PDB file of C-alpha atoms and ligand atoms in Angstrom:
ATOM      1  CA  MET A   1      62.530  70.777 139.166  1.00 33.00           C
ATOM      2  CA  ARG A   2      59.145  72.010 141.528  1.00 32.00           C
ATOM      3  CA  ALA A   3      61.214  71.127 144.372  1.00 32.00           C
ATOM      4  CA  LEU A   4      64.116  72.897 142.363  1.00 32.00           C
ATOM      5  CA  ARG A   5      62.001  76.316 142.344  1.00 33.00           C
ATOM      6  CA  ARG A   6      60.300  75.596 145.772  1.00 30.00           C
ATOM      7  CA  LEU A   7      64.441  76.003 147.174  1.00 32.00           C
ATOM      8  CA  LEU A   8      65.352  78.965 145.180  1.00 33.00           C
ATOM      9  CA  ARG A   9      62.665  81.384 145.626  1.00 32.00           C
ATOM     10  CA  GLY A  10      63.124  83.994 147.384  1.00 29.00           C
ATOM     11  CA  ALA A  11      66.323  83.676 147.923  1.00 30.00           C
ATOM     12  CA  GLY A  12      66.873  87.568 149.031  1.00 30.00           C
ATOM     13  CA  VAL A  13      70.175  88.769 150.354  1.00 30.00           C
ATOM     14  CA  VAL A  14      70.707  90.929 153.384  1.00 29.00           C
ATOM     15  CA  LEU A  15      72.722  93.270 152.648  1.00 28.00           C
ATOM     16  CA  VAL A  16      75.953  94.221 155.116  1.00 30.00           C
ATOM     17  CA  LEU A  17      76.776  98.226 154.854  1.00 33.00           C
ATOM     18  CA  LEU A  18      79.295  99.072 157.443  1.00 36.00           C
ATOM     19  CA  LEU A  19      79.634 103.047 157.095  1.00 37.00           C
ATOM     20  CA  ALA A  20      82.938 103.799 158.976  1.00 33.00           C
ATOM     21  CA  VAL A  21      83.984 107.321 158.238  1.00 30.00           C
ATOM     22  CA  LEU A  22      87.358 108.419 159.870  1.00 27.00           C
ATOM     23  CA  GLY A  23      87.710 111.617 161.237  1.00 26.00           C
ATOM     24  CA  ALA A  24      90.023 113.690 159.248  1.00 24.00           C
ATOM     25  CA  GLY A  25      91.001 115.624 162.387  1.00 23.00           C
ATOM     26  CA  ALA A  26      93.723 112.093 162.656  1.00 24.00           C
ATOM     27  CA  LEU A  27      96.002 113.133 159.822  1.00 23.00           C
ATOM     28  CA  SER A  28      97.000 116.519 161.461  1.00 25.00           C
ATOM     29  CA  GLY A  29      99.651 117.532 162.900  1.00 26.00           C
ATOM     30  CA  PRO A  30     100.457 119.500 165.979  1.00 31.00           C
ATOM     31  CA  GLY A  31     100.059 123.502 165.177  1.00 31.00           C
ATOM     32  CA  GLY A  32      98.703 126.894 166.614  1.00 28.00           C
ATOM     33  CA  LEU A  33      99.972 127.164 170.209  1.00 29.00           C
ATOM     34  CA  PRO A  34     104.394 127.084 170.629  1.00 28.00           C
ATOM     35  CA  TRP A  35     105.677 124.482 172.395  1.00 30.00           C
ATOM     36  CA  ALA A  36     107.423 126.662 174.675  1.00 30.00           C
ATOM     37  CA  VAL A  37     106.856 130.296 176.057  1.00 30.00           C
ATOM     38  CA  PRO A  38     109.706 132.459 174.910  1.00 32.00           C
ATOM     39  CA  VAL A  39     111.966 133.449 178.269  1.00 34.00           C
ATOM     40  CA  THR A  40     112.626 137.036 177.927  1.00 36.00           C
ATOM     41  CA  ALA A  41     116.288 137.365 178.618  1.00 36.00           C
ATOM     42  CA  LEU A  42     117.694 139.564 181.185  1.00 40.00           C
ATOM     43  CA  PRO A  43     120.920 141.653 181.972  1.00 43.00           C
ATOM     44  CA  GLY A  44     123.711 139.219 182.338  1.00 47.00           C
ATOM     45  CA  VAL A  45     121.330 136.106 182.770  1.00 48.00           C
ATOM     46  CA  LEU A  46     121.104 133.558 179.874  1.00 52.00           C
ATOM     47  CA  PRO A  47     117.833 132.564 178.455  1.00 53.00           C
ATOM     48  CA  ALA A  48     116.661 129.027 179.069  1.00 59.00           C
ATOM     49  CA  PRO A  49     117.071 126.441 176.130  1.00 63.00           C
ATOM     50  CA  PRO A  50     113.214 125.681 174.791  1.00 68.00           C
ATOM     51  CA  ALA A  51     111.584 122.726 176.194  1.00 73.00           C
ATOM     52  CA  PRO A  52     111.428 119.627 173.817  1.00 71.00           C
ATOM     53  CA  PRO A  53     108.388 119.305 172.302  1.00 70.00           C
ATOM     54  CA  PRO A  54     106.156 116.737 174.234  1.00 68.00           C
ATOM     55  CA  PRO A  55     105.556 113.324 173.344  1.00 68.00           C
ATOM     56  CA  VAL A  56     103.083 112.633 171.114  1.00 64.00           C
ATOM     57  CA  PRO A  57     100.747 109.767 171.822  1.00 59.00           C
ATOM     58  CA  GLU A  58     100.603 107.092 169.739  1.00 62.00           C
ATOM     59  CA  LYS A  59      96.960 106.679 167.947  1.00 58.00           C
ATOM     60  CA  PRO A  60      95.557 103.590 168.398  1.00 61.00           C
ATOM     61  CA  ARG A  61      95.799 102.722 164.186  1.00 77.00           C
ATOM     62  CA  ASP A  62      92.326 101.979 162.829  1.00 85.00           C
ATOM     63  CA  ARG A  63      93.304 102.161 159.389  1.00 92.00           C
ATOM     64  CA  PRO A  64      96.735 101.005 156.895  1.00 94.00           C
ATOM     65  CA  THR A  65      99.768 103.218 155.948  1.00 92.00           C
ATOM     66  CA  PRO A  66      97.734 104.884 153.185  1.00 92.00           C
ATOM     67  CA  ALA A  67      98.005 104.202 149.159  1.00 88.00           C
ATOM     68  CA  HIS A  68      98.762 100.390 149.957  1.00 92.00           C
ATOM     69  CA  GLU A  69      99.556  98.890 146.754  1.00 94.00           C
ATOM     70  CA  ALA A  70      97.899 102.343 144.601  1.00 92.00           C
ATOM     71  CA  ALA A  71      99.011 102.640 140.858  1.00 94.00           C
ATOM     72  CA  ASP A  72      98.681 105.986 139.466  1.00 95.00           C
ATOM     73  CA  VAL A  73      96.184 104.643 136.985  1.00 96.00           C
ATOM     74  CA  PRO A  74      93.129 102.455 137.170  1.00 97.00           C
ATOM     75  CA  LEU A  75      94.235  98.906 136.712  1.00 97.00           C
ATOM     76  CA  GLY A  76      91.646  97.353 134.213  1.00 97.00           C
ATOM     77  CA  VAL A  77      88.864  99.225 131.825  1.00 97.00           C
ATOM     78  CA  PRO A  78      84.753  97.408 132.387  1.00 98.00           C
ATOM     79  CA  LEU A  79      83.457  96.161 129.499  1.00 97.00           C
ATOM     80  CA  ALA A  80      81.238  98.929 127.357  1.00 97.00           C
ATOM     81  CA  PRO A  81      77.946  98.029 128.613  1.00 95.00           C
ATOM     82  CA  PRO A  82      74.827  97.754 126.569  1.00 96.00           C
ATOM     83  CA  PRO A  83      73.831 100.360 124.459  1.00 96.00           C
ATOM     84  CA  GLU A  84      70.602  99.860 125.005  1.00 96.00           C
ATOM     85  CA  GLY A  85      71.513  99.873 128.972  1.00 96.00           C
ATOM     86  CA  GLY A  86      68.758  98.472 131.206  1.00 97.00           C
ATOM     87  CA  THR A  87      67.838  98.506 135.230  1.00 98.00           C
ATOM     88  CA  HIS A  88      70.494  98.418 138.022  1.00 98.00           C
ATOM     89  CA  ALA A  89      70.119 100.170 141.169  1.00 98.00           C
ATOM     90  CA  PHE A  90      73.668 100.826 143.307  1.00 98.00           C
ATOM     91  CA  THR A  91      73.662  99.941 147.195  1.00 97.00           C
ATOM     92  CA  THR A  92      75.275 103.858 147.936  1.00 97.00           C
ATOM     93  CA  LEU A  93      75.375 106.468 146.940  1.00 97.00           C
ATOM     94  CA  GLN A  94      78.437 109.529 147.421  1.00 96.00           C
ATOM     95  CA  ALA A  95      77.761 112.897 148.301  1.00 94.00           C
ATOM     96  CA  ASP A  96      76.427 114.297 145.245  1.00 95.00           C
ATOM     97  CA  GLY A  97      73.141 111.536 145.034  1.00 95.00           C
ATOM     98  CA  VAL A  98      74.362 110.225 141.568  1.00 95.00           C
ATOM     99  CA  THR A  99      77.963 108.807 141.601  1.00 96.00           C
ATOM    100  CA  PRO A 100      77.883 105.115 143.161  1.00 98.00           C
ATOM    101  CA  VAL A 101      80.605 104.004 145.742  1.00 98.00           C
ATOM    102  CA  ALA A 102      82.796 101.512 144.816  1.00 98.00           C
ATOM    103  CA  TYR A 103      86.003  99.876 144.783  1.00 98.00           C
ATOM    104  CA  ASP A 104      89.013 101.948 144.017  1.00 98.00           C
ATOM    105  CA  PRO A 105      90.233 100.716 140.701  1.00 98.00           C
ATOM    106  CA  CYS A 106      93.863 102.070 141.053  1.00 98.00           C
ATOM    107  CA  ARG A 107      94.536  98.398 142.975  1.00 98.00           C
ATOM    108  CA  PRO A 108      93.699  94.870 143.479  1.00 98.00           C
ATOM    109  CA  ILE A 109      90.706  93.449 145.655  1.00 98.00           C
ATOM    110  CA  HIS A 110      92.101  90.853 147.702  1.00 98.00           C
ATOM    111  CA  TYR A 111      90.216  88.031 148.350  1.00 98.00           C
ATOM    112  CA  ALA A 112      89.877  85.058 150.852  1.00 98.00           C
ATOM    113  CA  ILE A 113      88.097  81.925 150.977  1.00 97.00           C
ATOM    114  CA  ASN A 114      87.487  80.234 154.239  1.00 96.00           C
ATOM    115  CA  GLY A 115      86.696  76.740 153.297  1.00 94.00           C
ATOM    116  CA  LEU A 116      84.884  75.251 156.400  1.00 94.00           C
ATOM    117  CA  GLY A 117      81.796  73.616 154.917  1.00 94.00           C
ATOM    118  CA  ALA A 118      82.525  74.094 151.470  1.00 95.00           C
ATOM    119  CA  PRO A 119      80.752  71.869 149.245  1.00 94.00           C
ATOM    120  CA  VAL A 120      82.784  69.622 146.906  1.00 90.00           C
ATOM    121  CA  ASP A 121      84.337  71.813 144.011  1.00 87.00           C
ATOM    122  CA  GLY A 122      82.529  74.903 145.846  1.00 93.00           C
ATOM    123  CA  GLU A 123      86.035  76.589 145.826  1.00 95.00           C
ATOM    124  CA  PRO A 124      86.151  76.548 141.308  1.00 95.00           C
ATOM    125  CA  LEU A 125      83.207  78.177 141.194  1.00 95.00           C
ATOM    126  CA  VAL A 126      84.145  80.772 143.385  1.00 97.00           C
ATOM    127  CA  HIS A 127      86.680  81.733 141.880  1.00 97.00           C
ATOM    128  CA  ALA A 128      84.631  81.484 138.161  1.00 97.00           C
ATOM    129  CA  ALA A 129      82.511  83.606 139.697  1.00 97.00           C
ATOM    130  CA  VAL A 130      84.868  86.142 140.604  1.00 98.00           C
ATOM    131  CA  ALA A 131      86.567  85.809 137.270  1.00 98.00           C
ATOM    132  CA  ARG A 132      83.805  87.376 135.235  1.00 98.00           C
ATOM    133  CA  ILE A 133      83.116  89.951 137.532  1.00 98.00           C
ATOM    134  CA  ALA A 134      86.524  90.906 137.191  1.00 98.00           C
ATOM    135  CA  GLU A 135      85.891  90.901 133.507  1.00 98.00           C
ATOM    136  CA  VAL A 136      83.263  93.193 133.783  1.00 98.00           C
ATOM    137  CA  THR A 137      83.551  95.740 136.128  1.00 98.00           C
ATOM    138  CA  GLY A 138      87.227  95.879 134.993  1.00 98.00           C
ATOM    139  CA  LEU A 139      88.294  95.286 138.116  1.00 98.00           C
ATOM    140  CA  ARG A 140      91.189  93.616 139.439  1.00 98.00           C
ATOM    141  CA  PHE A 141      90.924  90.644 141.854  1.00 98.00           C
ATOM    142  CA  VAL A 142      93.995  89.047 143.633  1.00 98.00           C
ATOM    143  CA  TYR A 143      93.210  85.454 145.243  1.00 98.00           C
ATOM    144  CA  ASP A 144      94.991  85.439 148.938  1.00 98.00           C
ATOM    145  CA  GLY A 145      94.353  82.055 149.552  1.00 97.00           C
ATOM    146  CA  ALA A 146      92.661  80.222 152.333  1.00 97.00           C
ATOM    147  CA  SER A 147      92.045  82.132 155.740  1.00 97.00           C
ATOM    148  CA  ASP A 148      91.057  80.601 158.946  1.00 96.00           C
ATOM    149  CA  GLU A 149      89.091  84.358 159.698  1.00 97.00           C
ATOM    150  CA  PRO A 150      85.425  83.712 161.232  1.00 94.00           C
ATOM    151  CA  LEU A 151      83.204  84.420 158.046  1.00 92.00           C
ATOM    152  CA  LEU A 152      81.815  87.122 160.708  1.00 87.00           C
ATOM    153  CA  VAL A 153      79.287  90.211 158.663  1.00 78.00           C
ATOM    154  CA  ASP A 154      80.520  92.859 161.336  1.00 85.00           C
ATOM    155  CA  ARG A 155      84.757  91.496 161.022  1.00 94.00           C
ATOM    156  CA  PRO A 156      87.029  94.695 161.267  1.00 95.00           C
ATOM    157  CA  VAL A 157      88.247  95.820 157.974  1.00 96.00           C
ATOM    158  CA  TYR A 158      91.798  95.917 158.885  1.00 96.00           C
ATOM    159  CA  GLN A 159      93.415  93.467 160.514  1.00 96.00           C
ATOM    160  CA  PRO A 160      97.224  93.601 160.406  1.00 95.00           C
ATOM    161  CA  GLU A 161      97.446  90.473 163.040  1.00 95.00           C
ATOM    162  CA  ARG A 162      96.110  88.566 160.927  1.00 96.00           C
ATOM    163  CA  TYR A 163      96.723  90.552 157.207  1.00 97.00           C
ATOM    164  CA  GLY A 164      99.988  92.886 157.728  1.00 95.00           C
ATOM    165  CA  ASP A 165      99.329  96.490 156.943  1.00 95.00           C
ATOM    166  CA  ARG A 166      96.491  96.647 154.494  1.00 96.00           C
ATOM    167  CA  TRP A 167      92.856  96.306 154.420  1.00 97.00           C
ATOM    168  CA  ALA A 168      91.655  92.777 155.249  1.00 97.00           C
ATOM    169  CA  PRO A 169      90.906  91.118 151.516  1.00 98.00           C
ATOM    170  CA  VAL A 170      87.028  90.670 151.233  1.00 98.00           C
ATOM    171  CA  LEU A 171      86.473  87.219 153.231  1.00 98.00           C
ATOM    172  CA  ILE A 172      84.630  84.386 151.081  1.00 98.00           C
ATOM    173  CA  GLY A 173      82.806  80.963 152.708  1.00 97.00           C
ATOM    174  CA  TRP A 174      79.866  79.080 153.448  1.00 96.00           C
ATOM    175  CA  GLN A 175      77.922  78.772 156.298  1.00 92.00           C
ATOM    176  CA  THR A 176      74.675  77.672 157.544  1.00 90.00           C
ATOM    177  CA  GLU A 177      71.341  79.354 158.900  1.00 89.00           C
ATOM    178  CA  GLN A 178      72.416  77.902 162.253  1.00 89.00           C
ATOM    179  CA  GLU A 179      75.647  79.704 162.256  1.00 88.00           C
ATOM    180  CA  GLU A 180      74.309  83.016 160.474  1.00 88.00           C
ATOM    181  CA  PRO A 181      70.922  83.937 161.385  1.00 88.00           C
ATOM    182  CA  ALA A 182      71.151  85.844 158.452  1.00 88.00           C
ATOM    183  CA  LEU A 183      70.777  82.761 156.397  1.00 91.00           C
ATOM    184  CA  ALA A 184      67.101  81.236 157.394  1.00 90.00           C
ATOM    185  CA  GLY A 185      64.411  80.122 155.520  1.00 88.00           C
ATOM    186  CA  ASP A 186      65.431  80.768 151.713  1.00 86.00           C
ATOM    187  CA  VAL A 187      68.016  83.023 152.012  1.00 90.00           C
ATOM    188  CA  ILE A 188      70.944  81.532 150.568  1.00 92.00           C
ATOM    189  CA  GLY A 189      73.495  83.955 150.447  1.00 94.00           C
ATOM    190  CA  GLN A 190      74.510  87.519 151.919  1.00 94.00           C
ATOM    191  CA  ALA A 191      76.886  90.295 150.421  1.00 96.00           C
ATOM    192  CA  GLY A 192      78.137  93.389 151.155  1.00 95.00           C
ATOM    193  CA  SER A 193      81.412  95.463 151.406  1.00 97.00           C
ATOM    194  CA  ALA A 194      82.496  97.990 154.651  1.00 96.00           C
ATOM    195  CA  ALA A 195      83.148 101.200 152.965  1.00 96.00           C
ATOM    196  CA  VAL A 196      85.194 104.431 154.965  1.00 95.00           C
ATOM    197  CA  SER A 197      86.068 108.130 153.681  1.00 94.00           C
ATOM    198  CA  LEU A 198      88.930 110.654 154.824  1.00 92.00           C
ATOM    199  CA  GLY A 199      87.702 113.698 155.313  1.00 90.00           C
ATOM    200  CA  ASP A 200      85.723 115.712 152.350  1.00 91.00           C
ATOM    201  CA  GLY A 201      86.821 112.668 149.996  1.00 93.00           C
ATOM    202  CA  PRO A 202      85.155 110.373 148.129  1.00 96.00           C
ATOM    203  CA  THR A 203      83.667 106.710 150.541  1.00 96.00           C
ATOM    204  CA  VAL A 204      85.125 103.547 148.630  1.00 97.00           C
ATOM    205  CA  TYR A 205      84.955 100.052 149.281  1.00 97.00           C
ATOM    206  CA  VAL A 206      87.733  98.501 151.498  1.00 97.00           C
ATOM    207  CA  THR A 207      86.623  95.335 151.860  1.00 97.00           C
ATOM    208  CA  GLY A 208      83.420  92.606 152.278  1.00 97.00           C
ATOM    209  CA  THR A 209      81.844  89.416 152.714  1.00 97.00           C
ATOM    210  CA  VAL A 210      80.861  86.721 150.851  1.00 97.00           C
ATOM    211  CA  VAL A 211      78.404  84.428 152.829  1.00 96.00           C
ATOM    212  CA  LEU A 212      77.020  81.217 150.825  1.00 96.00           C
ATOM    213  CA  ASP A 213      74.358  79.090 152.617  1.00 95.00           C
ATOM    214  CA  ALA A 214      76.137  75.585 152.526  1.00 94.00           C
ATOM    215  CA  PRO A 215      73.027  73.416 152.940  1.00 93.00           C
ATOM    216  CA  GLN A 216      70.917  74.933 150.697  1.00 93.00           C
ATOM    217  CA  ILE A 217      73.352  75.118 148.067  1.00 94.00           C
ATOM    218  CA  THR A 218      74.937  71.598 147.836  1.00 94.00           C
ATOM    219  CA  PRO A 219      71.306  69.827 146.944  1.00 93.00           C
ATOM    220  CA  VAL A 220      71.524  72.584 144.047  1.00 93.00           C
ATOM    221  CA  LEU A 221      75.005  71.894 142.788  1.00 93.00           C
ATOM    222  CA  GLU A 222      74.519  68.200 142.090  1.00 92.00           C
ATOM    223  CA  ARG A 223      71.335  68.596 140.191  1.00 93.00           C
ATOM    224  CA  ARG A 224      72.044  68.600 136.130  1.00 93.00           C
ATOM    225  CA  GLY A 225      72.816  72.202 135.812  1.00 91.00           C
ATOM    226  CA  GLY A 226      73.201  73.272 138.927  1.00 93.00           C
ATOM    227  CA  ARG A 227      76.391  74.297 138.481  1.00 94.00           C
ATOM    228  CA  ALA A 228      75.327  77.036 136.589  1.00 95.00           C
ATOM    229  CA  VAL A 229      72.765  77.817 138.867  1.00 95.00           C
ATOM    230  CA  VAL A 230      75.226  78.156 141.731  1.00 95.00           C
ATOM    231  CA  GLU A 231      77.464  79.922 139.730  1.00 95.00           C
ATOM    232  CA  ALA A 232      75.132  82.663 139.242  1.00 96.00           C
ATOM    233  CA  ILE A 233      73.966  82.716 142.768  1.00 96.00           C
ATOM    234  CA  VAL A 234      77.541  83.427 143.774  1.00 97.00           C
ATOM    235  CA  LEU A 235      77.660  86.185 141.057  1.00 97.00           C
ATOM    236  CA  HIS A 236      74.393  87.941 142.558  1.00 97.00           C
ATOM    237  CA  GLU A 237      76.504  87.876 145.949  1.00 97.00           C
ATOM    238  CA  LEU A 238      79.510  89.535 144.331  1.00 98.00           C
ATOM    239  CA  GLY A 239      77.269  91.601 142.296  1.00 98.00           C
ATOM    240  CA  HIS A 240      76.260  93.010 145.910  1.00 97.00           C
ATOM    241  CA  LEU A 241      79.668  93.043 146.915  1.00 98.00           C
ATOM    242  CA  VAL A 242      80.986  95.407 144.668  1.00 98.00           C
ATOM    243  CA  GLY A 243      77.292  97.471 144.761  1.00 98.00           C
ATOM    244  CA  LEU A 244      74.927  96.253 143.084  1.00 98.00           C
ATOM    245  CA  ALA A 245      71.330  96.878 144.652  1.00 98.00           C
ATOM    246  CA  HIS A 246      68.480  94.660 144.019  1.00 97.00           C
ATOM    247  CA  VAL A 247      65.769  95.402 140.751  1.00 98.00           C
ATOM    248  CA  ASP A 248      62.636  94.979 140.329  1.00 98.00           C
ATOM    249  CA  ASP A 249      63.517  93.160 137.142  1.00 97.00           C
ATOM    250  CA  ASP A 250      63.050  89.912 136.459  1.00 96.00           C
ATOM    251  CA  GLY A 251      65.633  90.201 133.216  1.00 97.00           C
ATOM    252  CA  GLN A 252      68.299  91.026 135.341  1.00 98.00           C
ATOM    253  CA  LEU A 253      70.744  88.770 137.824  1.00 97.00           C
ATOM    254  CA  MET A 254      70.296  91.451 140.771  1.00 98.00           C
ATOM    255  CA  TYR A 255      66.396  90.370 140.913  1.00 97.00           C
ATOM    256  CA  PRO A 256      66.607  88.824 144.385  1.00 96.00           C
ATOM    257  CA  GLU A 257      65.159  85.894 143.347  1.00 93.00           C
ATOM    258  CA  VAL A 258      66.825  83.386 142.255  1.00 90.00           C
ATOM    259  CA  GLN A 259      65.737  82.608 138.759  1.00 91.00           C
ATOM    260  CA  PRO A 260      67.016  79.424 137.050  1.00 89.00           C
ATOM    261  CA  GLU A 261      66.908  79.822 133.548  1.00 92.00           C
ATOM    262  CA  LEU A 262      68.698  83.012 133.993  1.00 95.00           C
ATOM    263  CA  THR A 263      72.695  82.285 134.388  1.00 94.00           C
ATOM    264  CA  ASP A 264      74.476  85.150 133.703  1.00 95.00           C
ATOM    265  CA  LEU A 265      74.419  88.864 134.052  1.00 97.00           C
ATOM    266  CA  ALA A 266      71.743  90.365 132.152  1.00 98.00           C
ATOM    267  CA  ALA A 267      71.786  94.175 130.591  1.00 98.00           C
ATOM    268  CA  GLY A 268      71.086  96.006 133.316  1.00 98.00           C
ATOM    269  CA  ASP A 269      73.516  94.122 135.735  1.00 98.00           C
ATOM    270  CA  LEU A 270      76.478  95.151 132.861  1.00 98.00           C
ATOM    271  CA  THR A 271      75.425  98.560 132.987  1.00 98.00           C
ATOM    272  CA  GLY A 272      75.671  99.113 136.217  1.00 98.00           C
ATOM    273  CA  LEU A 273      78.784  96.982 136.841  1.00 98.00           C
ATOM    274  CA  ALA A 274      80.594  99.157 134.317  1.00 98.00           C
ATOM    275  CA  ARG A 275      79.680 102.127 136.204  1.00 98.00           C
ATOM    276  CA  LEU A 276      81.312 100.206 139.422  1.00 98.00           C
ATOM    277  CA  GLY A 277      84.313  99.552 138.040  1.00 98.00           C
ATOM    278  CA  ALA A 278      84.900 103.483 137.064  1.00 97.00           C
ATOM    279  CA  GLY A 279      84.712 104.754 140.081  1.00 96.00           C
ATOM    280  CA  PRO A 280      87.679 107.265 141.836  1.00 95.00           C
ATOM    281  CA  CYS A 281      91.252 106.369 142.614  1.00 96.00           C
ATOM    282  CA  VAL A 282      91.687 106.996 146.756  1.00 95.00           C
ATOM    283  CA  PRO A 283      95.263 106.868 147.379  1.00 94.00           C
ATOM    284  CA  GLU A 284      94.684 108.790 150.221  1.00 93.00           C
ATOM    285  CA  LEU A 285      92.925 106.153 152.414  1.00 92.00           C
TER     286      LEU A 285
HETATM  287 ZN1   ZN B 301      70.764  89.864 146.746  1.00 75.42          ZN
END
């Protein structure tokens, strides 16, 4: 037990946030100046026909066609949080300084798993944790299957050649601290999401990454009761993915160090996740 505690101490998570603010100018059409200067008709001279508008150069696409899979209403409802509430914190807030940045609840969050280096039984464990986050937030998650996309924290949010005309799915996978220096030392995972906004609209998460330290997690899985501990680690990382930050309250799963006795979300975690499941729908993205 001592070794386990030592192993799990300080299992903090480096937060990754890419804030890609997309300019509204990309959406405005040609306007203002007329295409051709009018030609004054002279006696006996026909005016020249107006010149055709010059071709608009195609801009490189930095985002998918809007509203992919977007419904008119949220796809689910968050679980009612405990009435007493609890300690929680959000990674990013909207411009109002109060409302948390969240995923769009009106469309599913797709996720893919890069199984390279995964421990035995690693994948079902991820699905179980995703199901728990989905239940609590009301956000709908859809598993896209395996992906061989390299697990980089600053991966592009839009990869049409790999995933088609939509935001890239959340990518979950396993690495060693040699592959991912952010996992050095006691760090056992890292997760975060990329937020985008358009013009004055709300900021919204569109995709993210969860990286789990396979060499540290594998021996925990092999211990008695280890599966529940690892599932809690994945839950903690998924909490980051959907927008929860660490709290200085060791009664919550979002405490920065893993506590083997705490294997599920606590009151503060549930309170924060309920708000993260009730974000605005953003069909313009
Ligand atoms: Zn963390």
